[in-house]
Tab-separated table of C-alpha atoms in Angstrom:
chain	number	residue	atom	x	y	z
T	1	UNK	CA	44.043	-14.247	-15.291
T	2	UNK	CA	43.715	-17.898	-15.471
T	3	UNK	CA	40.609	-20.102	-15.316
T	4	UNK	CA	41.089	-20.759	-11.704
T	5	UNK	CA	41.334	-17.910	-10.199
T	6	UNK	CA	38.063	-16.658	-12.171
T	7	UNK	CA	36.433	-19.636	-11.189
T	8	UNK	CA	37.200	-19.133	-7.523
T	9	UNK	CA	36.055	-15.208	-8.093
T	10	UNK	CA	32.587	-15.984	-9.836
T	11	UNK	CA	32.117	-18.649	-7.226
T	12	UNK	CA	32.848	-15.830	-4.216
T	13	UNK	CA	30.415	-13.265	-6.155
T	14	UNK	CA	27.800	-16.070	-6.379
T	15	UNK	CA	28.416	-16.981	-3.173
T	16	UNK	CA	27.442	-13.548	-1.474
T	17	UNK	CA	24.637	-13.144	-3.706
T	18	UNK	CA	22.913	-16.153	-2.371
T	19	UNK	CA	24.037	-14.921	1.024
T	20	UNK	CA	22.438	-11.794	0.489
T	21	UNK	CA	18.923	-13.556	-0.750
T	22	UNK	CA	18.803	-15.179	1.990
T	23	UNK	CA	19.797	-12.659	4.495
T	24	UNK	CA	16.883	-10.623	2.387
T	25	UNK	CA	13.995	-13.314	3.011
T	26	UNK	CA	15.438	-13.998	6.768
T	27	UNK	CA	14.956	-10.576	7.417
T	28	UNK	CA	11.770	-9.959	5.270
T	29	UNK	CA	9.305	-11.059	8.446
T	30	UNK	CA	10.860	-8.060	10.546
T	31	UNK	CA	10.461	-5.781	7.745
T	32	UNK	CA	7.132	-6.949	6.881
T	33	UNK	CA	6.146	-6.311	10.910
T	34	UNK	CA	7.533	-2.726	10.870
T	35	UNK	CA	5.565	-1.559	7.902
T	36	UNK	CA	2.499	-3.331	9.195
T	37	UNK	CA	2.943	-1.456	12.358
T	38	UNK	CA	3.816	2.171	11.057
T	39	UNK	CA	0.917	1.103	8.698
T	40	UNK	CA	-1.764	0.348	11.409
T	41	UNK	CA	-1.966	-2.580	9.988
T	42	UNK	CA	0.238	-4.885	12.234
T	43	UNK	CA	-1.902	-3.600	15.160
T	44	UNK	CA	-5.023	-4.709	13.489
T	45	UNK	CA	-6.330	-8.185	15.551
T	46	UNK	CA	-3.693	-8.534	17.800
T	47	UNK	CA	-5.027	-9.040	21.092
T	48	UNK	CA	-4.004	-5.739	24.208
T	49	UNK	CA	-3.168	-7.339	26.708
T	50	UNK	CA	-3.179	-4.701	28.904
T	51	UNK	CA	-6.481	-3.435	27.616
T	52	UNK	CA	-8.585	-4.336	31.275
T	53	UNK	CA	-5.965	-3.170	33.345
T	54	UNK	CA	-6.021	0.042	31.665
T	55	UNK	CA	-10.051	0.459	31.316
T	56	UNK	CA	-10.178	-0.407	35.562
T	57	UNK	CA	-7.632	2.143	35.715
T	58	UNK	CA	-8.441	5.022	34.138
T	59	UNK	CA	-10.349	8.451	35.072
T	60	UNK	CA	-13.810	9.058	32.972
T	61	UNK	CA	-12.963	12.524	31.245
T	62	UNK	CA	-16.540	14.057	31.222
T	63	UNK	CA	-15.940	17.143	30.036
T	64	UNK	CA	-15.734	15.643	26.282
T	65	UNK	CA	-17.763	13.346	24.481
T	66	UNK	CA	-16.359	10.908	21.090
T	67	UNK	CA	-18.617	9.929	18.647
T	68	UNK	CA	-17.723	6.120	17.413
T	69	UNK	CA	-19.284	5.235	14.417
T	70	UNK	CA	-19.842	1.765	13.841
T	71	UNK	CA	-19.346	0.120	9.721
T	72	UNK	CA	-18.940	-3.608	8.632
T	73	UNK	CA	-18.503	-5.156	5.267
T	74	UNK	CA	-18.224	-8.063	4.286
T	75	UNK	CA	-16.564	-10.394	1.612
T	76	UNK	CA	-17.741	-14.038	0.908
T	77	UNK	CA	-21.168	-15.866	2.251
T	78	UNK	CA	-22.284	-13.547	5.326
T	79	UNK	CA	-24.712	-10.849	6.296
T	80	UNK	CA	-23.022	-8.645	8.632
T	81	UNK	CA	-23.562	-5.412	10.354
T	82	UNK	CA	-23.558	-3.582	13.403
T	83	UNK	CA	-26.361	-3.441	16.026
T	84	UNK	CA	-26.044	0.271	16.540
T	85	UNK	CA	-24.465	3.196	13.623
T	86	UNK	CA	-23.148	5.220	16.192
T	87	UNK	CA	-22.249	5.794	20.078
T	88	UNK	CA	-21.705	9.087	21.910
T	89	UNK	CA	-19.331	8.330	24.304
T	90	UNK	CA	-17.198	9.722	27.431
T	91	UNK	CA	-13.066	8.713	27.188
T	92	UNK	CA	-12.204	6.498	29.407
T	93	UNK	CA	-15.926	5.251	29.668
T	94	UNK	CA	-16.112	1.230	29.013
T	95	UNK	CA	-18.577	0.536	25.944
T	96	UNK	CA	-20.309	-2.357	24.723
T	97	UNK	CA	-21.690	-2.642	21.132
T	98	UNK	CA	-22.418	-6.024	19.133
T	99	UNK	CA	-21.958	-6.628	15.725
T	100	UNK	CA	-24.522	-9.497	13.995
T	101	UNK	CA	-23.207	-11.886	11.513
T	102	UNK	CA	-25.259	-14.237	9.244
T	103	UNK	CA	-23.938	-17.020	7.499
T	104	UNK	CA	-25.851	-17.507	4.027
T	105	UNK	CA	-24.605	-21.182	3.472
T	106	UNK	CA	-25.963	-24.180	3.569
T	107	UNK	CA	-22.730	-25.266	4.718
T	108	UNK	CA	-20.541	-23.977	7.726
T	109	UNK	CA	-18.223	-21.333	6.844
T	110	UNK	CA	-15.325	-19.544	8.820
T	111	UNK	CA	-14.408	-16.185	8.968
T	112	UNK	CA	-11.971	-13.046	9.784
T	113	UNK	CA	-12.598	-10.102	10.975
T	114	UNK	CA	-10.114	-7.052	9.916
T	115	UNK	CA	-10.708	-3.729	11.912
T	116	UNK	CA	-9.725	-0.373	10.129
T	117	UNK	CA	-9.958	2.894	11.960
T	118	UNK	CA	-10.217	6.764	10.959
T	119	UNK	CA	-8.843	8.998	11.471
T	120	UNK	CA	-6.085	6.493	11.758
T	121	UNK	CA	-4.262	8.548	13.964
T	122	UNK	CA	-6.963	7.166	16.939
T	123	UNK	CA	-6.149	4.238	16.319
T	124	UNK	CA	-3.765	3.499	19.450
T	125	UNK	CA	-6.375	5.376	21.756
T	126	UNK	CA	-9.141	2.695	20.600
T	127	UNK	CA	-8.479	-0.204	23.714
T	128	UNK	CA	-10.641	-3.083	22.981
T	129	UNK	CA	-10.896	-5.560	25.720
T	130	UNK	CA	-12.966	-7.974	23.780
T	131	UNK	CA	-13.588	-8.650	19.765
T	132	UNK	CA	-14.604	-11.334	17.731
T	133	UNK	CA	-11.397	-9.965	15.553
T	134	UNK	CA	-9.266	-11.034	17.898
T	135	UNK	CA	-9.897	-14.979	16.393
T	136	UNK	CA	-11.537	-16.692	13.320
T	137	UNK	CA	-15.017	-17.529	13.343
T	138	UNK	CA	-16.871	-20.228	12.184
T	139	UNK	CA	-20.598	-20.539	11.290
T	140	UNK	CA	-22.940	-23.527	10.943
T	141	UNK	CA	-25.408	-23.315	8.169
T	142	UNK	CA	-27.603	-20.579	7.888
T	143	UNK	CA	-26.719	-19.361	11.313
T	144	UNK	CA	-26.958	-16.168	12.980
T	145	UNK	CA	-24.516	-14.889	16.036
T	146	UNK	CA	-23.975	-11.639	17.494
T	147	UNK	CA	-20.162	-10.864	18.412
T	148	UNK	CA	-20.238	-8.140	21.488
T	149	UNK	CA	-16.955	-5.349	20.982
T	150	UNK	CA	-15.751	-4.694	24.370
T	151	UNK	CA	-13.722	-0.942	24.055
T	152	UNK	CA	-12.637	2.141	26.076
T	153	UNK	CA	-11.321	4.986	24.279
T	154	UNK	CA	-8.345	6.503	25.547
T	155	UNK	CA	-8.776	10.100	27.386
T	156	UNK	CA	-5.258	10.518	26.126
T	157	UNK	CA	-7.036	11.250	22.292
T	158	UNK	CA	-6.075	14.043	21.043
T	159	UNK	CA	-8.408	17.329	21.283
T	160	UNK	CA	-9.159	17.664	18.150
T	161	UNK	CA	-10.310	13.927	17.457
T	162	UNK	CA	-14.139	14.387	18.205
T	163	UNK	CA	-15.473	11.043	15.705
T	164	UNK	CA	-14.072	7.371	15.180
T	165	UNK	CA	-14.913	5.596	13.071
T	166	UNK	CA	-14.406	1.385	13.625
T	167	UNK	CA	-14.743	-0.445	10.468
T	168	UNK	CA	-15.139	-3.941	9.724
T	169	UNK	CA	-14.441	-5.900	6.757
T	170	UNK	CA	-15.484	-9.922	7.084
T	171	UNK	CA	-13.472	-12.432	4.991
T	172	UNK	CA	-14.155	-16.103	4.570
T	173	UNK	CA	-11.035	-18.152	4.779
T	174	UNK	CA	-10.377	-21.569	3.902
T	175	UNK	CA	-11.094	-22.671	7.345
T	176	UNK	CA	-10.232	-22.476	11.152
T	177	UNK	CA	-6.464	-22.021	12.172
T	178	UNK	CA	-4.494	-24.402	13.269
């Protein structure tokens, strides 16, 4: 085999190699998406857009009652908890509950809000029409707001799903989003 005709076959090999990497990193957003969304976690402060059509829509079930339990956490300068610990409610009934976050800066800070959910299977029967998770938040110094959550729980939940539990866990970022 002559030196041509290996240089020419090492440059074909490296040649799909790099064609592979970046076939790989094209298609690692996708990927990334999927898992997030078989995860829960892709679903986590996107916006449902269809959330008020569907809570003006839909039939109260009261023959069953949910209990939502209500947790927040927080990671960086804040104070931040719900109002309430817990809400008995109907599905398909529209709730209101507010969560109160305190900023313990002397300087304003902003903020994200990540949602978790158990059992996570209830997850796509929680609707939320409105939540501060939906966008960062910023705080002036010191301050104190209270962030309403907006939510219907889908009549569609399975039997044997009788508690939720909606958890929040409050980061500080570097600052608002572009």
């Amino acid at each position: 085999m002559s030196v041509s005709t290996s240089n020419w076959q090492l440059s074909g090999k490296l040649l799909v190699i790099a064609l592979a990497m970046f076939g790989f990193g094209y298609a690692m957003v996708p990927i990334y998406r999927a898992i997030c969304e078989a995860t829960g976690v892709g679903l986590i402060t996107q916006r449902d857009d269809d959330a008020k059509d569907f809570a003006r829509n839909t039939q109260v079930d009261t023959s069953r009652k949910v209990t939502v339990e209500f947790d927040a956490n927080s990671r960086g300068a804040w104070h931040f908890k719900p109002k309430v610990s817990s809400v008995s409610v109907h599905p398909g009934e529209l709730v209101t509950v507010v969560y109160e976050l305190v900023s313990t800066q002397p300087r304003p800070t902003a903020g994200q809000a990540i949602p978790s959910y158990a059992p996570q299977t209830a997850a796509p029967y929680f609707r939320k029409l409105e939540c501060f998770c939906f966008k960062q938040q910023t705080l002036g110094p010191m301050q104190t707001r209270e962030f309403p959550v907006v939510f219907v729980v889908d009549p569609k939940l399975p039997a044997e799903v009788d508690t939720i539990t909606l958890s929040y866990t409050f980061f500080e970022v570097a600052g608002p989003a572009s």
